[in-house]
Tab-separated table of C-alpha atoms and ligand atoms in Angstrom:
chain	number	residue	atom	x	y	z
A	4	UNK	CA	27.934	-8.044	5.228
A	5	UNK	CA	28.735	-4.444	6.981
A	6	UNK	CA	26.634	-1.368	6.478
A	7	UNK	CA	23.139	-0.617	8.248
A	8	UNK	CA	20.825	-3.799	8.398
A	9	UNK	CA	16.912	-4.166	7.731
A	10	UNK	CA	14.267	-6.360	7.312
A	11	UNK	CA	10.801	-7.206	6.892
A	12	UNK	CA	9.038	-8.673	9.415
A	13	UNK	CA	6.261	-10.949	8.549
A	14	UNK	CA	4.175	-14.116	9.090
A	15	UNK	CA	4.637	-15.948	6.305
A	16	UNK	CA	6.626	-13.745	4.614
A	17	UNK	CA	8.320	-15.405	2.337
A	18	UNK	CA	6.026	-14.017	-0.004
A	19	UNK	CA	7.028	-10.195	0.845
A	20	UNK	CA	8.701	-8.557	-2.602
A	21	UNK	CA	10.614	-5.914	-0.113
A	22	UNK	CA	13.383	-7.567	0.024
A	23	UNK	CA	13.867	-7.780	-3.993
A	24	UNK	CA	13.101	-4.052	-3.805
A	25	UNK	CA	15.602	-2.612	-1.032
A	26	UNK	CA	18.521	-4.557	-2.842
A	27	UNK	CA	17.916	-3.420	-6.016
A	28	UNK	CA	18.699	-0.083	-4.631
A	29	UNK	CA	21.092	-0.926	-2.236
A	30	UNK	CA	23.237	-2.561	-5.836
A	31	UNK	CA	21.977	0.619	-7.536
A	32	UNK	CA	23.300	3.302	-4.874
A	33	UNK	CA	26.357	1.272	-3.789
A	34	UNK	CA	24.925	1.286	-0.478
A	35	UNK	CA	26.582	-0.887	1.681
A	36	UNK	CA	24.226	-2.762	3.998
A	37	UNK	CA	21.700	-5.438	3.769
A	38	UNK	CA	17.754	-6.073	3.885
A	39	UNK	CA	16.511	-9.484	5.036
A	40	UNK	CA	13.221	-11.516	5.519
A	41	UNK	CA	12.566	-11.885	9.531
A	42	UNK	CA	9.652	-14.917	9.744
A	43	UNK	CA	8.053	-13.516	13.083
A	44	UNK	CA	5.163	-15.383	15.110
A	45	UNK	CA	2.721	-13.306	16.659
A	46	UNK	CA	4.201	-14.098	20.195
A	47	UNK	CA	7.610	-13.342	19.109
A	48	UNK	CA	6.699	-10.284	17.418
A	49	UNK	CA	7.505	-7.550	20.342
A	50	UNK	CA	11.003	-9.209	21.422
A	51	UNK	CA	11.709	-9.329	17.858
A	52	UNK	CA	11.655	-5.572	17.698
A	53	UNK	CA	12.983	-4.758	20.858
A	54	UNK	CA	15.672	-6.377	20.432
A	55	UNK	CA	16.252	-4.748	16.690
A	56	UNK	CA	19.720	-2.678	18.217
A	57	UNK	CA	20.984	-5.975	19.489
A	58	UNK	CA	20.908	-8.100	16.499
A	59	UNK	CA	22.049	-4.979	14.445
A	60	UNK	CA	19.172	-3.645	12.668
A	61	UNK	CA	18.314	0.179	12.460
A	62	UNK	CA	15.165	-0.307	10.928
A	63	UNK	CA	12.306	-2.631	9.464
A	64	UNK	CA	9.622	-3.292	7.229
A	65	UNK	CA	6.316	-4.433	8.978
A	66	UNK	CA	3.789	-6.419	7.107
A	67	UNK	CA	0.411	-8.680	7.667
A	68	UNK	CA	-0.278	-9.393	10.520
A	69	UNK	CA	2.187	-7.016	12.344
A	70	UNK	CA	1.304	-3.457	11.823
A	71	UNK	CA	-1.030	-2.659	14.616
A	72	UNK	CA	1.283	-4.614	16.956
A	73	UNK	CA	4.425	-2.453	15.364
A	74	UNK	CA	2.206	0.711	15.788
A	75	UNK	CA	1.109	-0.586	20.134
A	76	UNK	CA	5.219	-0.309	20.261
A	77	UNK	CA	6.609	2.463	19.204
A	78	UNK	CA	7.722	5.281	20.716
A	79	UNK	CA	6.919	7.758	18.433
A	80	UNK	CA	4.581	7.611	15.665
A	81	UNK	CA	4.291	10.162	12.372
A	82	UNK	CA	0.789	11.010	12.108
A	83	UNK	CA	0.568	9.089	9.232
A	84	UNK	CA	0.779	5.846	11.507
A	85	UNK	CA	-1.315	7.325	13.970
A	86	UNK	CA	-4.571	8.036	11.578
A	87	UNK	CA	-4.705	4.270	10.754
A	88	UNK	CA	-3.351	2.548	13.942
A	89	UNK	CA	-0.763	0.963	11.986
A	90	UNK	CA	2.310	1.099	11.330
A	91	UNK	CA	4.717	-0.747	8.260
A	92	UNK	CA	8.214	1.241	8.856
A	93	UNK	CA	9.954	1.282	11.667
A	94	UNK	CA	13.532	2.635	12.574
A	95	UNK	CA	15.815	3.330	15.325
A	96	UNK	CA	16.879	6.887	16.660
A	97	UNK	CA	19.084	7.051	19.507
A	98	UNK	CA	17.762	3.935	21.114
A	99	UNK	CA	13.946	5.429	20.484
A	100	UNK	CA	11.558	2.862	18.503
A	101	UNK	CA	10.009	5.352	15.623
A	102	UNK	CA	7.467	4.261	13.195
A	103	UNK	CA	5.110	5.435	10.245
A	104	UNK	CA	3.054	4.079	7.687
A	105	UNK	CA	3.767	4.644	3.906
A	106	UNK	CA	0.740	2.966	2.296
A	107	UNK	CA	-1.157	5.997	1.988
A	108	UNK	CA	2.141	7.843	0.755
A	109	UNK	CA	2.929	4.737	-2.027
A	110	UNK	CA	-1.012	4.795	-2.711
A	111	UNK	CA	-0.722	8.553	-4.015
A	112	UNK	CA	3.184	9.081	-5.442
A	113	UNK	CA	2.021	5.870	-7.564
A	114	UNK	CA	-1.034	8.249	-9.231
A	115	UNK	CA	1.090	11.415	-9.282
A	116	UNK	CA	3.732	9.394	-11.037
A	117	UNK	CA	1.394	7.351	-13.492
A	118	UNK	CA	-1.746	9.280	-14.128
A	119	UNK	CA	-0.912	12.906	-13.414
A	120	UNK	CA	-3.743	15.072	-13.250
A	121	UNK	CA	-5.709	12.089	-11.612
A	122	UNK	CA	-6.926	14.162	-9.086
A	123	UNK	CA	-9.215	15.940	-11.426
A	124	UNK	CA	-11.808	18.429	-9.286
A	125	UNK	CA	-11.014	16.264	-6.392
A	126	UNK	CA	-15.031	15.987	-5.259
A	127	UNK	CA	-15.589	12.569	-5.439
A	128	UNK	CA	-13.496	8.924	-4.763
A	129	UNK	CA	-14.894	5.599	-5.092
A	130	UNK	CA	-12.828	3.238	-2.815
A	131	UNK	CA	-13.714	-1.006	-3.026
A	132	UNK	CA	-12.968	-3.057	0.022
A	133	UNK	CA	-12.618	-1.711	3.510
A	134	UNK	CA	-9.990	-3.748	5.004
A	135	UNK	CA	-6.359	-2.816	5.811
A	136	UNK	CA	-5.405	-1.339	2.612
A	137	UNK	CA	-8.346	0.343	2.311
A	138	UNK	CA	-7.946	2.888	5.433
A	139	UNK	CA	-4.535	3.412	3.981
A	140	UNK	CA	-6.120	4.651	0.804
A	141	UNK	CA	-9.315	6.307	2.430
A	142	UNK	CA	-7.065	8.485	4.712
A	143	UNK	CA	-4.948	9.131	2.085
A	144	UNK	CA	-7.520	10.377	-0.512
A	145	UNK	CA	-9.169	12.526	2.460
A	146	UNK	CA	-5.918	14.405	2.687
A	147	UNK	CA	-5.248	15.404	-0.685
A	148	UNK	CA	-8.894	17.425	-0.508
A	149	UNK	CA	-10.806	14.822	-1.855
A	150	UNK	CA	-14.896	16.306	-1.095
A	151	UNK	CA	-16.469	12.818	-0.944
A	152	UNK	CA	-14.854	9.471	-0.577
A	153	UNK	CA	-17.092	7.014	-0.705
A	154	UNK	CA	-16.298	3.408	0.860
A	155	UNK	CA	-18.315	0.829	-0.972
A	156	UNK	CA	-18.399	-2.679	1.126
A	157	UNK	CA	-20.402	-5.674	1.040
A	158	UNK	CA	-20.045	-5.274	5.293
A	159	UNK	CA	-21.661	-2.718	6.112
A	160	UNK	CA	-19.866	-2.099	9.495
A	161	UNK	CA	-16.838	-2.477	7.880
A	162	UNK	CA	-17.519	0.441	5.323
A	163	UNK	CA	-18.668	2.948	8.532
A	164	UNK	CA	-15.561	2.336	10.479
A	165	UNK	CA	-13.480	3.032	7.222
A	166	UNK	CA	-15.406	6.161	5.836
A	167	UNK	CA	-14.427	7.584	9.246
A	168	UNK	CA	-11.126	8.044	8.443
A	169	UNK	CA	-12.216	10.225	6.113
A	170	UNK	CA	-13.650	12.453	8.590
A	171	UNK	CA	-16.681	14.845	7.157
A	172	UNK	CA	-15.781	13.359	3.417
A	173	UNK	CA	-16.097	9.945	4.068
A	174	UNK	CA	-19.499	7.868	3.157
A	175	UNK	CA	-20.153	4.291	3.793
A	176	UNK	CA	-22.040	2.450	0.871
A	177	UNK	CA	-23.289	-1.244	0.099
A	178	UNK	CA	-22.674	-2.934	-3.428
A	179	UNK	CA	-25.899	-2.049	-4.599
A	180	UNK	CA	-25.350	2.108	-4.447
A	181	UNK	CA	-22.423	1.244	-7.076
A	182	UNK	CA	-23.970	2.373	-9.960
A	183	UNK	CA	-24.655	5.697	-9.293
A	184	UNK	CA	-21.426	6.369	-7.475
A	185	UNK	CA	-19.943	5.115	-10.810
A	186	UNK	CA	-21.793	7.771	-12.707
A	187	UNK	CA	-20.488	10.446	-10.393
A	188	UNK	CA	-17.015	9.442	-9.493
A	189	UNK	CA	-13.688	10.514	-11.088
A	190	UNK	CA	-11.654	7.643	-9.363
A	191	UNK	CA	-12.390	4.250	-8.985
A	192	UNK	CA	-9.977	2.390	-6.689
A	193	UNK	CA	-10.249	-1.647	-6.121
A	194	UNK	CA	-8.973	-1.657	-2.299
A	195	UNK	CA	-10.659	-5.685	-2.258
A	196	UNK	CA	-9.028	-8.508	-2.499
A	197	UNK	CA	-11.063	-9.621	-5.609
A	198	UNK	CA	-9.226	-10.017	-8.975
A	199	UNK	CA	-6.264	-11.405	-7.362
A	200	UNK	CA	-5.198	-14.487	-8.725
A	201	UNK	CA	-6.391	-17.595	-6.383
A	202	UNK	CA	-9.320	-15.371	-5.394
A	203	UNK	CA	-12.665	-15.070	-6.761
A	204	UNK	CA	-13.249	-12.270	-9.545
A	205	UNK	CA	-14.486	-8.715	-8.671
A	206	UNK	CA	-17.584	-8.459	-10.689
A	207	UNK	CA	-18.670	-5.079	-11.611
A	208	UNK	CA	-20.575	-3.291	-14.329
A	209	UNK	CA	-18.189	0.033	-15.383
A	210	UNK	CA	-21.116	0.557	-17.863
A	211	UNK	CA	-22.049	3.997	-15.926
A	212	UNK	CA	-18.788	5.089	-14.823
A	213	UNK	CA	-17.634	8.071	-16.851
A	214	UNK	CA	-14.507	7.668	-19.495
A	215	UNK	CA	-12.726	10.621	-17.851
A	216	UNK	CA	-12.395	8.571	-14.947
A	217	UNK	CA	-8.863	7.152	-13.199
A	218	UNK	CA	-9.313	3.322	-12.338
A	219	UNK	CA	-6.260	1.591	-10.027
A	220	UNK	CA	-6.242	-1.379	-8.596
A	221	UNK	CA	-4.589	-2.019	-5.855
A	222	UNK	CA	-4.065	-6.119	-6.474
A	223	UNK	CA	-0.822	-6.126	-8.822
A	224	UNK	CA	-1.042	-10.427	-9.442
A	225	UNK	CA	-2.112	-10.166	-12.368
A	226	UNK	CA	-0.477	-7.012	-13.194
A	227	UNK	CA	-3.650	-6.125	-14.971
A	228	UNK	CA	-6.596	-7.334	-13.568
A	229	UNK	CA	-9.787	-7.868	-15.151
A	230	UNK	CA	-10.434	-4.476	-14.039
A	231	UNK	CA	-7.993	-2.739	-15.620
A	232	UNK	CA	-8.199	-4.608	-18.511
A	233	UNK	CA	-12.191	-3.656	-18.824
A	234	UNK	CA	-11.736	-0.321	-17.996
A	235	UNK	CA	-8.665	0.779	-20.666
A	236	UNK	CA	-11.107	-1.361	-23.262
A	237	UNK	CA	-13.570	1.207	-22.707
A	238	UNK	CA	-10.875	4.158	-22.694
A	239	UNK	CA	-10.601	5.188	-18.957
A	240	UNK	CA	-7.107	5.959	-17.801
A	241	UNK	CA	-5.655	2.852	-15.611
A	242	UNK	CA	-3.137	2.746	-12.910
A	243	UNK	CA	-2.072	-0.789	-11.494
A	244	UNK	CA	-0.694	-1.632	-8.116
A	245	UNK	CA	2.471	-2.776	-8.420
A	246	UNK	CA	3.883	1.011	-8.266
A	247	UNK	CA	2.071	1.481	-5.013
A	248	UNK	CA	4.242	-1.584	-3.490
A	249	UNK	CA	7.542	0.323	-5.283
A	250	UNK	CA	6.672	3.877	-3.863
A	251	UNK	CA	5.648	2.538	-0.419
A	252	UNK	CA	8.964	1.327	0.230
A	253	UNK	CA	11.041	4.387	-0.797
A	254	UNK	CA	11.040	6.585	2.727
A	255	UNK	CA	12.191	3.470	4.650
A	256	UNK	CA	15.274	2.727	2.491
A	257	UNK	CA	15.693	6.689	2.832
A	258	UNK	CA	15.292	6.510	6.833
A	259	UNK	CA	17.569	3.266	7.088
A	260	UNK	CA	20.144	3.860	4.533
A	261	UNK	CA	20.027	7.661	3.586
A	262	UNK	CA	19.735	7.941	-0.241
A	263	UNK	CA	16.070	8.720	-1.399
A	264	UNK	CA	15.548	6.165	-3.552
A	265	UNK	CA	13.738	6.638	-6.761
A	266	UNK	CA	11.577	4.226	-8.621
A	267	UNK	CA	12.796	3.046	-11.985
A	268	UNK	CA	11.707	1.497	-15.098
A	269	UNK	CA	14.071	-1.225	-14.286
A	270	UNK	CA	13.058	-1.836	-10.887
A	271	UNK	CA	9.431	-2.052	-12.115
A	272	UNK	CA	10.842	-4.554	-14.545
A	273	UNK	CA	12.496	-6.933	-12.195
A	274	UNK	CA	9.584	-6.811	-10.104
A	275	UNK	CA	7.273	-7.518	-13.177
A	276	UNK	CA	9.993	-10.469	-14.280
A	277	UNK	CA	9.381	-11.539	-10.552
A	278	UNK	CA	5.337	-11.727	-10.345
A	279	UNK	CA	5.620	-13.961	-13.764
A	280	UNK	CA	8.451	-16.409	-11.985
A	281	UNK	CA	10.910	-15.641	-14.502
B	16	ATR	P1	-6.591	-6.163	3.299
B	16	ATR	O1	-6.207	-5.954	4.732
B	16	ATR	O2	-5.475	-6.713	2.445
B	16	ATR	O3	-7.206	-4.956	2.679
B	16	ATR	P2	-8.925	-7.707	4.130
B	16	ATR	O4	-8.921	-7.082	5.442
B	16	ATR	O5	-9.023	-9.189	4.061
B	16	ATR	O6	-7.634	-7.370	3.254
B	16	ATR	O7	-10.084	-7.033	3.257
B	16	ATR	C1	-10.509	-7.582	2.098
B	16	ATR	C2	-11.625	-6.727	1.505
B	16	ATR	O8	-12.147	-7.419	0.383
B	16	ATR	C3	-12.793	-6.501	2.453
B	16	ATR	O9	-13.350	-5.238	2.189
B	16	ATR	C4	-13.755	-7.610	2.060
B	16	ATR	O10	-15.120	-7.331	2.322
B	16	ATR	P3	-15.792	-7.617	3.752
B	16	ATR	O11	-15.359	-6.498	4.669
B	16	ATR	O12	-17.250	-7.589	3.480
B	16	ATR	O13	-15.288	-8.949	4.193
B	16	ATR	C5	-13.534	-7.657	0.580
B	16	ATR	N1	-13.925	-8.979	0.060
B	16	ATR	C6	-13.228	-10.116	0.161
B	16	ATR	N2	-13.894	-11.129	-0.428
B	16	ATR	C7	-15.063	-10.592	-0.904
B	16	ATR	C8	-16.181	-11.117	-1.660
B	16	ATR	N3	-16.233	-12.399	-2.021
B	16	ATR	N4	-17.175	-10.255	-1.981
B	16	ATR	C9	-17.137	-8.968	-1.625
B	16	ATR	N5	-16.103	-8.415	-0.932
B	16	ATR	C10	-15.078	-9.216	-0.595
């Protein structure tokens, strides 16, 4: 095939949905060019990219466990890519290796797009989970104004090192401060790993948590977690993931193939059609 070439880099990554994303839109756009999956050891994983002109790629997807090692190469970094260290989109510009991250930018337009108003007075976040995708969301929440965002971990150390990227608004908490940042809060985000299938269930009590408030998850398999499913029972507002995995993608298929994509029912559909192997 002719056109620009991309790909995600990963390890596995045959798991990685990009790839059913970026030619969707490719078909959609008539773009001509091509996305692929690139299976990348650790020890491979800097030759891999340096060599990214050479085996005719302007650009990449980086996913687990590359994007700190993406980020160590670049040669320029958006600031979103500097705040967390990491780095999931990379592209070529005039031989210069250029990288950013979009999971705090797919973390938000996924909100704006399905809950709008979700912001609400913007004083107080209540982020699960303090692991990769939780800095993403913690930095992200800090930036739209958010007054508090509180990081709730069963680690402890793990919750200080995230609330930091929340400068002044971030607060570290343990599972047993939940309740009363439930009472407060007017967005509860699951940023753990909990709920996804094959894992064990997240097990909280929404009993405090007021029915103005936004819940997302951030796992999308299930679609709707037991979360969710809790929360719109009691008549909170509920967001799932999968958009934040559509909207993430969207500036790299911009950067690498110039059309801004935009993400449609019938993407989310394929996707959905995808998660339920049919
Ligand atoms: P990712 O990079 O995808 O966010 P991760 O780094 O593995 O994933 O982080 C998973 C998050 O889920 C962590 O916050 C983890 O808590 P710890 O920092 O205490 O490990 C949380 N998590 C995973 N299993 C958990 C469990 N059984 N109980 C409570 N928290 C759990």
């Amino acid at each position: 095939m002719n056109g620009p070439k991309a790909c995600v880099i990963g390890w596995p990554v045959r798991q990685s949905r990009s790839p059913l994303i970026h030619r969707y839109w490719l078909r959609l756009y008539g773009v001509e060019g091509s996305y692929e999956l690139a299976e990348v050891e650790p020890d491979a994983f800097e030759a891999f990219v340096r060599s990214f002109a050479a085996q005719g790629f302007v650009g990449g997807n980086v996913t687990v466990p590359h994007k700190e090692a993406a980020y160590a190469l670049l040669d320029a970094a958006e600031p979103a890519a500097v705040e967390l260290k990491a780095a999931n989109t990379l592209w070529l510009d005039n031989g210069a290796l250029k990288g950013t991250n979009t999971d705090g930018f797919g973390f938000l337009a996924n909100l704006d797009d399905a809950a709008p108003g979700w912001e609400g007075r913007r004083r107080l976040a209540v982020v699960l989970g303090a692991g990769g995708a939780s800095r993403a969301v913690v930095a992200a929440l800090a930036g739209r104004g958010f007054a508090r965002v509180a990081v709730v971990n069963r680690t402890a150390s793990r919750a200080f090192e995230v609330a930091r990227l929340a400068g002044r608004a971030g607060e570290p908490y343990g599972p047993d401060d939940l309740p009363e940042l439930l009472a407060e809060t007017g967005l509860l985000v699951n940023a753990t790993s909990l709920g996804m299938t094959g894992k064990p269930p997240l097990k909280i009590d929404l009993a405090p948590l007021s029915r103005s408030a936004v819940v997302t998850d951030l796992v999308y398999a299930p679609l709707e977690t037991d979360l969710l499913a809790a929360a719109r029972a009691r008549g909170n507002a509920v967001v799932d993931g999968l958009g934040m995995l559509l909207h993430q993608a969207a500036p790299g298929f911009e950067r690498w193939f110039g059309v801004r994509p935009e993400v449609t029912p019938e993407l989310r559909s394929i996707l959905i059609d995808n998660l339920l192997g049919r």
